[in-house]
Coordinates of C-alpha atoms in Angstrom, one line a residue:
Chain U
M278 CA 212.8 61.8 22.1
A279 CA 213.8 61.5 18.5
V280 CA 212.8 58.2 17.0
I281 CA 214.6 58.8 13.9
R282 CA 218.3 60.2 13.8
T283 CA 220.9 60.6 10.9
V284 CA 224.1 61.4 11.8
D285 CA 226.2 63.1 9.1
L286 CA 225.1 60.8 6.7
H287 CA 227.0 60.7 3.3
K288 CA 226.0 59.1 0.3
I289 CA 228.4 59.1 -2.6
Y290 CA 227.4 56.8 -5.8
D291 CA 229.9 56.0 -8.3
E292 CA 232.6 56.3 -6.4
D293 CA 235.1 54.8 -8.3
T294 CA 234.0 56.4 -11.7
V295 CA 232.3 59.8 -11.5
P296 CA 231.3 60.6 -7.6
V297 CA 228.1 62.0 -7.0
H298 CA 227.5 63.3 -3.5
A299 CA 223.7 62.8 -3.3
L300 CA 224.1 63.2 0.5
N301 CA 226.8 65.7 2.1
G302 CA 226.4 65.3 5.8
V303 CA 222.8 64.8 6.8
S304 CA 222.2 65.2 10.4
L305 CA 218.5 65.5 11.4
A306 CA 216.1 64.3 14.1
V307 CA 212.8 63.3 13.3
E308 CA 209.6 63.1 16.9
E309 CA 207.5 60.4 16.8
G310 CA 204.2 61.2 15.1
E311 CA 205.6 64.2 12.8
F312 CA 204.1 64.9 9.3
T313 CA 207.1 66.0 7.9
A314 CA 207.9 66.8 4.2
I315 CA 211.6 67.1 2.7
V316 CA 211.5 69.1 -0.3
G317 CA 214.1 70.5 -2.7
P318 CA 215.3 70.3 -6.4
S319 CA 215.7 67.3 -8.1
G320 CA 218.7 65.7 -7.6
S321 CA 219.1 67.3 -4.0
G322 CA 218.9 64.0 -2.3
K323 CA 215.4 63.6 -0.9
T324 CA 215.0 60.2 -2.1
T325 CA 218.2 59.0 -1.2
L326 CA 217.6 60.5 2.3
L327 CA 214.2 58.7 2.2
N328 CA 215.9 55.2 1.3
M329 CA 218.5 55.8 3.9
I330 CA 215.8 56.1 6.7
G331 CA 214.3 53.2 5.4
G332 CA 217.1 50.9 5.3
L333 CA 216.5 50.4 1.7
D334 CA 220.3 51.6 0.8
K335 CA 223.3 52.1 2.7
P336 CA 225.0 55.3 3.6
S337 CA 228.9 55.9 2.2
R338 CA 229.3 57.2 5.9
G339 CA 227.6 58.3 8.6
S340 CA 224.9 56.4 10.0
V341 CA 220.7 56.1 10.6
F342 CA 219.5 55.7 14.5
I343 CA 216.2 54.7 14.7
D344 CA 215.3 54.3 18.5
E345 CA 218.4 54.7 19.2
Q346 CA 219.7 51.5 17.4
D347 CA 222.1 52.1 14.2
I348 CA 220.3 50.6 11.4
T349 CA 223.4 51.1 9.1
S350 CA 225.2 48.2 10.7
Y351 CA 222.0 45.6 10.2
S352 CA 222.8 42.7 7.3
D353 CA 220.4 42.5 4.4
N354 CA 218.2 39.7 6.0
Q355 CA 217.9 42.1 9.2
L356 CA 217.0 45.0 7.1
I357 CA 214.2 43.5 5.4
D358 CA 213.2 42.4 9.0
F359 CA 213.1 45.8 10.4
R360 CA 211.3 47.4 7.5
L361 CA 208.6 44.5 7.4
K362 CA 208.1 45.2 11.4
H363 CA 208.5 49.3 11.5
I364 CA 208.2 50.8 7.6
G365 CA 205.2 51.5 5.4
F366 CA 206.1 52.8 2.1
V367 CA 204.0 54.9 -0.5
F368 CA 206.1 55.0 -3.8
Q369 CA 206.0 57.8 -6.4
A370 CA 204.9 55.0 -8.9
Y371 CA 202.7 53.0 -6.5
N372 CA 204.4 49.8 -7.2
L373 CA 201.2 47.5 -6.4
I374 CA 201.5 43.7 -7.0
P375 CA 200.1 43.7 -10.1
V376 CA 198.8 40.0 -10.3
L377 CA 197.1 40.7 -6.5
T378 CA 193.9 42.5 -6.3
A379 CA 193.5 45.6 -3.8
Y380 CA 192.5 43.8 -0.8
E381 CA 195.4 40.9 -1.7
N382 CA 197.6 43.7 -2.0
V383 CA 196.8 45.3 1.3
E384 CA 196.6 41.6 3.0
F385 CA 200.4 40.7 1.6
I386 CA 202.4 42.6 4.1
M387 CA 200.3 41.2 7.2
L388 CA 200.3 37.8 5.7
L389 CA 204.4 38.4 5.5
Q390 CA 204.1 39.0 9.4
K391 CA 202.3 36.1 9.5
R392 CA 199.2 37.9 10.9
P393 CA 196.3 35.2 11.6
K394 CA 193.7 35.4 9.1
E395 CA 190.8 37.0 10.7
E396 CA 192.8 39.6 11.3
R397 CA 194.4 40.2 8.2
R398 CA 190.6 40.5 6.8
V399 CA 189.7 43.2 9.3
R400 CA 192.7 45.4 9.3
A401 CA 192.6 45.0 5.3
M402 CA 188.9 45.7 5.4
E403 CA 189.2 48.6 7.9
L404 CA 192.1 50.1 5.9
L405 CA 190.5 49.9 2.3
R406 CA 187.0 51.5 3.7
A407 CA 189.7 54.0 5.2
V408 CA 190.9 55.3 2.3
G409 CA 187.2 55.0 0.0
L410 CA 187.9 51.8 -1.9
E411 CA 185.5 49.2 0.0
E412 CA 183.7 48.7 -3.6
K413 CA 187.0 47.8 -5.2
T414 CA 188.6 45.3 -2.9
E415 CA 188.4 42.5 -5.8
K416 CA 190.1 45.0 -8.6
R417 CA 193.3 44.5 -9.7
P418 CA 195.7 47.6 -10.1
T419 CA 195.4 47.8 -13.8
E420 CA 191.6 47.8 -13.3
L421 CA 192.2 50.9 -10.9
S422 CA 193.1 54.6 -11.5
G423 CA 196.6 56.2 -10.7
G424 CA 194.5 57.8 -7.2
Q425 CA 192.8 54.6 -6.4
Q426 CA 196.6 52.9 -7.1
Q427 CA 198.1 55.4 -4.8
R428 CA 195.0 55.1 -2.3
V429 CA 195.9 51.2 -1.9
A430 CA 199.3 51.3 -1.6
V431 CA 198.6 53.8 1.2
A432 CA 196.5 51.2 2.8
R433 CA 199.2 48.8 2.1
A434 CA 201.8 50.8 3.8
L435 CA 199.5 51.2 6.9
A436 CA 198.7 47.6 7.0
S437 CA 201.5 46.4 8.5
K438 CA 201.0 49.3 11.7
P439 CA 204.3 50.7 11.1
R440 CA 205.7 53.2 13.0
F441 CA 207.0 55.3 10.3
V442 CA 205.8 55.9 7.1
L443 CA 208.0 56.9 3.9
A444 CA 206.3 58.0 1.1
D445 CA 208.0 59.3 -1.8
E446 CA 206.4 61.9 -4.1
P447 CA 203.4 60.3 -3.5
T448 CA 201.3 63.2 -5.6
A449 CA 203.6 63.4 -8.3
N450 CA 201.1 61.2 -10.6
L451 CA 197.9 62.2 -9.4
D452 CA 195.5 65.4 -10.0
S453 CA 194.3 67.9 -7.7
K454 CA 191.3 65.7 -6.6
S455 CA 193.3 62.9 -6.0
T456 CA 196.2 64.7 -4.1
A457 CA 193.8 66.4 -2.0
G458 CA 191.9 63.2 -0.8
L459 CA 195.0 61.2 -0.4
L460 CA 196.1 64.1 1.8
D461 CA 193.4 64.1 3.9
L462 CA 193.6 60.6 4.3
M463 CA 197.1 60.2 5.3
Q464 CA 196.6 63.1 8.0
E465 CA 194.0 61.1 9.1
L466 CA 195.5 58.2 9.7
N467 CA 198.7 60.2 11.0
Q468 CA 196.4 61.4 13.5
N469 CA 194.2 58.1 14.2
E470 CA 197.2 55.8 14.3
N471 CA 200.0 57.9 15.6
A472 CA 202.3 57.0 12.9
T473 CA 205.3 59.1 11.7
F474 CA 205.0 60.3 8.2
I475 CA 208.0 61.2 6.3
F476 CA 207.3 62.4 2.7
S477 CA 209.9 63.9 0.0
T478 CA 207.9 66.0 -2.5
H479 CA 208.1 69.0 -5.1
D480 CA 204.0 69.4 -4.3
Q481 CA 203.1 72.3 -3.0
R482 CA 200.0 70.8 -1.7
V483 CA 201.8 68.2 0.1
I484 CA 204.1 71.0 1.1
D485 CA 201.1 73.4 2.6
R486 CA 200.1 70.3 4.6
A487 CA 203.4 69.5 6.3
R488 CA 203.9 70.3 9.8
R489 CA 207.9 70.6 9.6
V490 CA 209.2 71.4 6.1
L491 CA 213.0 70.1 6.0
T492 CA 214.8 71.6 2.8
L493 CA 217.5 69.8 0.6
E494 CA 219.9 71.0 -1.6
D495 CA 222.7 69.2 -2.9
G496 CA 222.8 66.6 -0.4
K497 CA 222.5 69.2 2.8
I498 CA 219.7 70.3 4.8
V499 CA 219.3 74.0 4.0
S500 CA 216.2 74.9 5.9
D501 CA 213.9 73.1 8.8
E502 CA 210.7 74.8 9.1
T503 CA 208.4 73.5 11.9
R504 CA 204.9 75.0 12.1
Q505 CA 201.9 75.3 14.1
G506 CA 199.6 72.7 13.4
Chain N
M34 CA 200.1 33.5 -1.1
I35 CA 203.3 33.2 -2.4
R36 CA 202.0 30.0 -4.7
K37 CA 199.2 32.2 -5.8
I38 CA 201.6 35.2 -6.7
A39 CA 203.6 32.6 -8.3
W40 CA 200.5 31.1 -10.5
R41 CA 199.7 34.2 -11.1
N42 CA 203.2 35.7 -12.6
I43 CA 203.1 32.8 -15.0
W44 CA 200.1 34.1 -16.7
R45 CA 201.3 37.5 -17.3
N46 CA 203.1 36.9 -20.2
R47 CA 201.1 34.4 -21.5
T48 CA 202.5 33.8 -24.9
R49 CA 206.0 33.2 -23.6
S50 CA 204.5 31.2 -21.0
L51 CA 202.7 29.0 -23.3
V52 CA 205.9 28.7 -25.4
I53 CA 207.9 27.0 -22.6
I54 CA 205.0 25.1 -21.7
A55 CA 204.5 23.8 -25.1
S56 CA 208.2 22.8 -25.4
V57 CA 207.7 20.7 -22.0
V58 CA 204.4 19.1 -23.0
M59 CA 206.3 18.5 -26.3
G60 CA 209.5 17.1 -24.6
L61 CA 208.3 15.2 -22.1
W62 CA 205.5 13.6 -24.4
A63 CA 207.7 12.7 -27.1
G64 CA 210.5 11.2 -24.4
I65 CA 207.6 9.4 -22.8
F66 CA 206.6 7.9 -25.9
V67 CA 210.0 6.8 -27.4
I68 CA 210.6 5.3 -24.1
A69 CA 207.6 3.6 -24.3
L70 CA 208.0 2.5 -27.5
S71 CA 211.5 0.9 -26.7
R72 CA 210.0 -0.5 -23.9
G73 CA 207.1 -2.3 -25.7
M74 CA 209.7 -3.5 -28.5
V75 CA 212.0 -4.8 -25.2
D76 CA 208.9 -6.6 -23.3
Q77 CA 207.2 -8.1 -26.8
R78 CA 211.3 -9.5 -27.8
K79 CA 210.7 -11.0 -24.3
E80 CA 207.7 -12.3 -24.4
K81 CA 208.5 -13.8 -27.7
M82 CA 211.7 -15.1 -26.6
I83 CA 209.8 -16.9 -23.7
N84 CA 206.8 -18.3 -25.2
E85 CA 208.0 -19.0 -28.6
Q86 CA 211.8 -19.8 -27.7
L87 CA 213.1 -20.0 -24.5
S88 CA 209.9 -20.9 -22.5
H89 CA 210.4 -20.0 -18.6
I90 CA 212.7 -22.7 -17.8
Q91 CA 214.4 -25.5 -19.5
L92 CA 216.5 -28.1 -18.0
H93 CA 219.8 -29.9 -19.6
T94 CA 222.1 -32.4 -19.0
P95 CA 225.3 -30.7 -17.8
G96 CA 227.1 -30.0 -20.5
F97 CA 224.9 -30.7 -23.5
K98 CA 224.3 -26.8 -24.2
E99 CA 228.7 -27.0 -24.9
K100 CA 228.7 -29.1 -27.3
Q101 CA 225.3 -30.4 -28.4
K102 CA 225.9 -34.2 -28.7
L103 CA 223.5 -36.7 -29.3
A104 CA 224.6 -38.4 -26.6
D105 CA 224.1 -36.0 -23.8
F106 CA 220.2 -36.4 -23.8
I107 CA 218.5 -36.2 -20.0
P108 CA 217.8 -39.7 -18.4
G109 CA 214.5 -40.5 -17.2
A110 CA 212.9 -37.9 -19.2
A111 CA 209.9 -39.3 -19.8
Q112 CA 209.3 -39.6 -16.2
I113 CA 210.1 -36.2 -15.7
L114 CA 207.8 -34.7 -17.9
D115 CA 205.7 -36.5 -16.6
S116 CA 206.0 -35.3 -13.1
L117 CA 206.1 -31.9 -14.4
R118 CA 203.1 -32.2 -15.9
N119 CA 201.3 -32.8 -13.2
M120 CA 202.8 -29.8 -11.2
P121 CA 200.8 -27.5 -10.2
G122 CA 201.9 -23.7 -11.5
I123 CA 203.4 -25.1 -14.5
K124 CA 200.9 -24.6 -17.9
A125 CA 203.1 -26.4 -20.3
V126 CA 205.9 -28.3 -20.7
S127 CA 207.6 -30.2 -23.7
G128 CA 210.5 -32.4 -24.3
R129 CA 212.6 -31.8 -27.4
S130 CA 215.5 -33.7 -29.3
I131 CA 217.9 -31.7 -30.6
I132 CA 220.5 -33.0 -33.3
N133 CA 222.5 -31.2 -35.7
G134 CA 222.7 -32.5 -39.1
M135 CA 222.3 -31.7 -42.7
L136 CA 219.3 -31.2 -44.8
S137 CA 219.7 -32.2 -48.5
A138 CA 217.5 -31.5 -51.2
P139 CA 217.8 -31.5 -55.1
G140 CA 218.5 -27.7 -55.0
G141 CA 220.8 -28.1 -52.5
G142 CA 221.7 -28.8 -48.9
S143 CA 221.9 -26.6 -45.7
G144 CA 223.4 -27.3 -42.4
V145 CA 220.0 -27.6 -39.8
Q146 CA 219.0 -28.1 -36.4
I147 CA 216.5 -30.9 -36.1
I148 CA 214.0 -30.7 -33.1
G149 CA 212.1 -33.9 -32.3
I150 CA 209.1 -32.9 -30.3
D151 CA 205.7 -34.0 -29.2
P152 CA 203.7 -31.7 -31.6
G153 CA 200.8 -31.3 -29.4
A154 CA 203.3 -30.8 -26.6
E155 CA 205.3 -28.5 -28.3
N156 CA 202.2 -26.6 -29.8
R157 CA 200.8 -26.3 -26.1
L158 CA 204.5 -24.8 -25.0
T159 CA 205.3 -22.3 -28.0
G160 CA 201.9 -22.6 -29.9
L161 CA 204.3 -23.7 -32.9
E162 CA 201.0 -24.4 -35.3
K163 CA 200.4 -20.6 -35.7
K164 CA 203.5 -20.5 -37.0
V165 CA 202.9 -22.4 -40.2
V166 CA 202.6 -20.0 -42.9
E167 CA 202.0 -22.5 -45.6
G168 CA 201.1 -25.9 -45.2
T169 CA 199.5 -28.2 -42.5
Y170 CA 201.3 -28.8 -39.0
F171 CA 202.2 -32.4 -38.6
P172 CA 199.3 -34.0 -40.8
D173 CA 198.4 -37.9 -40.5
G174 CA 201.3 -39.6 -42.6
K175 CA 204.8 -41.0 -41.4
N176 CA 208.0 -38.6 -42.1
R177 CA 206.4 -35.2 -41.9
I178 CA 208.7 -32.3 -40.8
L179 CA 208.5 -28.3 -40.8
I180 CA 211.1 -26.3 -41.9
G181 CA 211.3 -22.5 -42.1
R182 CA 209.7 -20.4 -45.0
A183 CA 213.6 -18.7 -45.4
L184 CA 215.2 -22.3 -45.6
A185 CA 212.4 -23.4 -48.2
D186 CA 213.3 -20.3 -50.3
K187 CA 217.1 -20.6 -49.8
L188 CA 216.8 -24.0 -51.4
G189 CA 213.9 -23.4 -53.4
L190 CA 211.8 -26.0 -51.6
H191 CA 207.6 -26.3 -51.2
I192 CA 204.6 -27.9 -49.2
G193 CA 205.5 -32.0 -50.2
S194 CA 209.0 -31.5 -51.3
K195 CA 210.8 -34.6 -50.5
V196 CA 214.4 -33.7 -48.3
V197 CA 216.8 -36.4 -46.6
L198 CA 217.8 -35.2 -43.4
T199 CA 221.7 -36.7 -42.4
F200 CA 223.2 -36.7 -38.8
L201 CA 225.7 -38.7 -36.6
D202 CA 224.5 -41.1 -34.0
T203 CA 226.4 -41.7 -30.5
S204 CA 228.9 -43.9 -32.1
S205 CA 229.7 -41.4 -35.1
N206 CA 227.8 -43.4 -38.1
I207 CA 226.0 -41.5 -40.4
L208 CA 222.4 -41.6 -40.2
A209 CA 220.0 -40.6 -42.8
G210 CA 216.0 -40.5 -43.2
A211 CA 213.7 -39.0 -46.0
F212 CA 211.2 -36.7 -44.8
R213 CA 208.3 -34.7 -46.6
I214 CA 207.7 -31.0 -46.1
S215 CA 204.2 -30.7 -44.6
G216 CA 204.7 -26.7 -43.4
L217 CA 206.6 -23.9 -43.7
I218 CA 206.8 -21.9 -40.5
S219 CA 207.9 -18.4 -39.8
T220 CA 209.0 -17.5 -36.5
G221 CA 209.5 -14.1 -36.6
D222 CA 212.9 -14.9 -36.5
I223 CA 214.9 -15.4 -39.6
R224 CA 217.7 -16.7 -38.0
L225 CA 216.1 -19.2 -36.9
D226 CA 213.8 -19.8 -40.0
K227 CA 217.2 -20.3 -42.0
V228 CA 218.2 -23.5 -40.0
R229 CA 215.1 -24.9 -38.1
V230 CA 213.5 -28.3 -39.2
Y231 CA 211.1 -30.0 -36.9
A232 CA 210.3 -33.6 -37.0
R233 CA 208.4 -36.0 -34.8
S234 CA 211.1 -37.4 -31.9
D235 CA 209.6 -41.0 -32.5
E236 CA 210.3 -40.8 -35.8
L237 CA 213.6 -39.5 -34.9
Q238 CA 214.2 -42.6 -32.8
R239 CA 213.4 -44.6 -35.4
V240 CA 215.9 -43.2 -37.9
L241 CA 218.5 -43.9 -34.9
G242 CA 216.7 -47.6 -34.1
T243 CA 216.4 -46.9 -31.0
S244 CA 213.3 -47.1 -28.8
R245 CA 214.9 -44.9 -26.1
P246 CA 213.4 -41.2 -26.1
F247 CA 216.3 -38.9 -26.6
I248 CA 215.2 -35.7 -25.2
H249 CA 217.7 -33.4 -24.8
E250 CA 215.9 -30.3 -23.7
I251 CA 212.7 -30.3 -21.4
A252 CA 211.1 -26.7 -21.5
L253 CA 208.1 -25.4 -19.5
L254 CA 206.2 -22.4 -19.1
L255 CA 204.5 -21.3 -15.6
E256 CA 201.3 -20.1 -15.2
N257 CA 202.7 -16.8 -13.7
D258 CA 206.3 -15.7 -15.0
E259 CA 206.7 -13.9 -11.5
E260 CA 207.2 -17.4 -10.4
V261 CA 210.0 -18.2 -12.2
P262 CA 212.9 -17.9 -9.7
F263 CA 211.3 -20.3 -7.1
Y264 CA 210.3 -22.7 -9.6
R265 CA 214.0 -22.6 -10.7
A266 CA 215.1 -23.1 -7.0
Q267 CA 212.3 -26.0 -6.6
L268 CA 213.6 -28.1 -9.5
K269 CA 217.3 -27.3 -9.0
E270 CA 216.3 -29.2 -5.8
R271 CA 214.4 -32.2 -7.4
Y272 CA 216.7 -32.6 -10.3
P273 CA 220.4 -31.9 -8.4
R274 CA 222.1 -33.3 -11.8
L275 CA 220.4 -31.0 -14.6
M276 CA 221.0 -27.7 -15.5
V277 CA 218.0 -26.2 -14.2
E278 CA 217.6 -22.4 -15.7
A279 CA 215.3 -19.4 -15.9
W280 CA 214.9 -17.5 -19.3
Y281 CA 217.3 -14.6 -18.1
D282 CA 220.4 -17.6 -17.4
L283 CA 219.7 -18.4 -21.1
S284 CA 219.5 -15.1 -22.0
P285 CA 221.3 -12.8 -20.2
E286 CA 221.0 -10.2 -22.8
L287 CA 217.7 -10.2 -22.8
R288 CA 217.4 -9.9 -19.1
Y289 CA 220.0 -7.1 -19.3
L290 CA 218.0 -5.2 -21.7
N291 CA 214.9 -5.4 -19.6
E292 CA 216.9 -4.0 -16.6
M293 CA 218.6 -1.4 -18.7
M294 CA 215.2 0.2 -20.1
D295 CA 214.4 1.5 -16.5
V296 CA 218.0 3.3 -16.5
F297 CA 217.8 4.2 -20.2
L298 CA 214.5 5.6 -19.2
Y299 CA 216.1 8.0 -16.8
I300 CA 218.8 9.0 -19.1
F301 CA 217.0 9.7 -21.8
M302 CA 214.2 12.0 -19.6
G303 CA 217.5 13.4 -18.1
I304 CA 218.9 14.6 -21.5
I305 CA 215.2 16.0 -22.6
M306 CA 214.9 17.6 -19.3
L307 CA 218.4 19.3 -19.3
A308 CA 217.5 20.8 -22.7
L309 CA 214.3 22.2 -21.4
A310 CA 215.9 23.3 -18.1
F311 CA 218.0 25.8 -20.9
G312 CA 214.5 27.2 -22.0
L313 CA 213.2 27.4 -18.3
V314 CA 216.5 29.1 -17.5
N315 CA 215.7 31.8 -20.2
T316 CA 212.0 32.3 -19.4
M317 CA 212.9 33.1 -15.6
L318 CA 215.5 35.7 -16.6
M319 CA 213.1 37.1 -18.9
A320 CA 210.7 37.1 -16.0
V321 CA 213.1 38.8 -13.4
L322 CA 214.5 41.2 -15.4
E323 CA 211.4 42.5 -16.5
R324 CA 210.1 42.4 -13.0
S325 CA 213.4 44.1 -11.5
R326 CA 211.0 46.9 -10.3
E327 CA 208.4 44.7 -8.7
L328 CA 210.9 42.5 -7.3
G329 CA 212.8 45.6 -5.5
M330 CA 209.5 46.9 -3.9
L331 CA 208.8 43.2 -2.3
M332 CA 212.3 43.5 -0.7
A333 CA 211.5 47.0 0.0
I334 CA 208.3 46.4 2.0
G335 CA 209.5 43.6 3.8
M336 CA 209.8 40.1 1.8
N337 CA 212.8 38.2 2.4
K338 CA 215.3 36.9 0.3
R339 CA 214.1 33.4 1.2
R340 CA 210.4 34.1 0.4
L341 CA 211.8 35.6 -3.0
F342 CA 214.0 32.7 -3.9
L343 CA 210.8 30.6 -2.8
M344 CA 208.5 32.6 -5.0
I345 CA 211.0 32.5 -8.1
V346 CA 211.6 28.5 -7.4
S347 CA 207.6 28.1 -7.0
E348 CA 207.1 30.0 -10.2
T349 CA 209.7 28.1 -12.2
V350 CA 208.3 24.8 -10.7
M351 CA 204.5 25.6 -11.8
L352 CA 205.4 26.8 -14.9
A353 CA 207.8 22.8 -16.0
L354 CA 205.0 21.0 -14.1
T355 CA 201.9 22.6 -16.0
G356 CA 203.8 21.4 -19.0
A357 CA 204.9 18.3 -17.7
V358 CA 201.6 17.3 -16.1
I359 CA 199.8 18.0 -20.0
G360 CA 202.8 16.0 -21.4
M361 CA 202.2 13.0 -19.4
V362 CA 198.6 12.9 -19.4
L363 CA 198.8 13.4 -23.6
A364 CA 201.5 10.5 -23.2
Y365 CA 199.6 8.5 -21.0
F366 CA 196.5 8.2 -23.4
S367 CA 198.5 8.3 -26.5
I368 CA 200.3 4.9 -25.5
L369 CA 197.2 3.8 -23.8
I370 CA 195.4 4.1 -27.8
A371 CA 198.7 2.7 -29.2
S372 CA 199.4 -0.4 -27.4
H373 CA 195.7 -1.3 -27.9
R374 CA 196.1 -0.6 -31.6
G375 CA 199.5 -1.5 -32.0
I376 CA 201.7 0.9 -34.5
D377 CA 202.8 -1.0 -37.7
L378 CA 206.3 -0.8 -38.7
S379 CA 205.5 -3.5 -42.0
M380 CA 207.6 -1.3 -44.0
V381 CA 210.8 -2.6 -42.3
E382 CA 209.3 -5.8 -41.0
Q383 CA 211.9 -8.0 -42.3
G384 CA 215.0 -6.0 -40.5
M385 CA 212.7 -6.4 -37.0
E386 CA 212.3 -9.6 -37.8
S387 CA 215.7 -10.4 -37.9
F388 CA 216.1 -9.1 -34.5
G389 CA 213.0 -11.1 -33.2
I390 CA 210.9 -8.3 -33.3
S391 CA 207.5 -8.1 -34.5
A392 CA 206.1 -6.0 -37.3
V393 CA 203.4 -4.5 -35.0
L394 CA 205.0 -2.5 -31.8
Y395 CA 202.7 -2.3 -29.0
P396 CA 204.1 0.9 -26.4
S397 CA 204.3 0.0 -22.9
A398 CA 204.9 2.4 -20.3
D399 CA 204.8 1.4 -16.5
I400 CA 202.5 3.6 -14.3
A401 CA 205.1 4.0 -12.0
Y402 CA 207.4 5.6 -14.5
Y403 CA 205.2 8.7 -14.0
P404 CA 206.0 9.9 -10.3
G405 CA 209.8 9.4 -11.2
I406 CA 209.2 11.4 -14.4
A407 CA 207.1 14.2 -12.6
L408 CA 210.1 14.3 -9.8
M409 CA 213.0 15.1 -12.4
V410 CA 210.6 17.7 -13.7
I411 CA 210.6 19.0 -10.2
V412 CA 214.3 18.4 -9.6
F413 CA 215.3 20.1 -12.8
S414 CA 213.1 23.1 -12.9
V415 CA 214.1 24.0 -9.4
I416 CA 218.1 23.7 -10.6
S417 CA 216.6 26.2 -13.7
A418 CA 215.3 28.5 -11.2
I419 CA 218.6 28.8 -9.0
Y420 CA 220.3 31.4 -11.5
P421 CA 217.2 33.8 -12.0
A422 CA 216.5 33.7 -8.4
R423 CA 220.2 34.7 -7.6
K424 CA 219.9 37.4 -10.2
A425 CA 216.7 38.8 -8.2
L426 CA 218.4 38.0 -4.7
K427 CA 221.2 40.1 -5.9
L428 CA 219.0 43.2 -6.7
N429 CA 219.4 46.7 -4.3
P430 CA 215.4 47.2 -3.4
S431 CA 216.6 50.7 -4.2
E432 CA 218.3 50.7 -7.1
A433 CA 215.4 48.4 -8.5
I434 CA 212.1 50.6 -7.7
R435 CA 213.7 53.5 -9.4
K436 CA 213.8 51.4 -12.7
I437 CA 211.5 51.9 -15.5

């Protein structure tokens, strides 16, 4: 059964001035544990779709169902709570909290979830070890390379044990080596944690690893390709 | 963690934070110091007034203060004085004859208030001897008087000058006595120094041609000034036919000034904090606008609005409190030093003395003020945080994250 379902999703920016149709009736269903890439040219609506699924933005029309719950009817506070409990985000520009160390960045989301201190410590260390940064726990983002920061971001995204990880062009600022390492890591976490991964990407290296590739153009899904893994 | 993030955020833009902290430090330090200076001035004036003029409690016959008639003396004053001298808790007592008259000298004449005193008792009560700036405090010899230096200057008198004191007796007969100036006094209050003349009360009795002591005023100082209301009530009960008044009854403006200082402190600090609040709003607004992407990210990953609001409020409060703590410590120590050394304002001595204030000021700030000031800082910084925090809460996470 689909854990994520969008129905006739529309998003129109600047409706009152010059309307821009970022999404034009997107309907899709994602099964639990999928490793899906959303691809398409710039402006095709990839990030907008991810934002809708993640409850960061509300559609102009249509619905997003998570476990058959329509999250588009949620209030702002309900959406924040929903994201905290169910979604892990990885952003293109890492978006770590600059005043916190790598360890604190990973721990932070568990603090928001009011997890016990020992559980936070064990989980944060486990994830930082998994992303190969056990030696860098006390470093702040500015002391880490782009690849290392993105690894911390992945660790943070998984710290809350989310059911879904939404990654918006996670490899856009990374070199080939860092990209390969990050993709290995995410695939491993997808298998071990059974988290559902959805990427928006231009990156062929990411597309090659995805088990399902959705192609968007002008806010519409133009192809949906599932591969044998 | 929110407090930790808030604290670290303050130091992200060190220069900007230091500027606002410095303004809080300077604002609070200057505010508290000015208040302490005013408080010290009021305290000095109160102490001076009590110790040198009003005393803690005064006793008169009803009606004496309005008309100051010679006949309105206190009956049985000698026994009352003896009884008060033996009363525990009373440090000093003095009985005074108060007669309005005229001082005549070759250089002219002036209306004066002649105070008849027992020099020993008066000195114990008001330290009158210390105010003798020239000459001697009632040396041996008959008919010696002390007059204010200002009066001596006005009439061209000096030590040893002969003067005639003229006044009316109870039957309105003019009486006169010749006296010689033995000392000039300076009380620190020019208004009094222009009219006061001190003579021995027994010598005034001689001029009046009576053996009865004409005591119009009994003034007393207590060991502990906090017991004034208690003694006032006790003496009222003991001497129901006399007017028993504490210093605050005698000088309500002094009492009012004393009480107003506390209100003045909070009004003055409120005005300073209001000015600083604009600086805080500006700083926090800049911080919020600069960090909108980060704030959007925090909302995206699940930080709710209450926590976000708390984070911005914490940051503002910490920023203001850092400055406030430094400002208050600085104020405390600078007041401590100044209260021991005094601040010499002798350049404007005459003007100050005409208001009964000494030229050396000793600032004083009750330690109990500081928690109140800290609370004001917290309240004002919370208010200052509201607008920037509301801006942050209005951010749309998906738009904020895309901002460069």
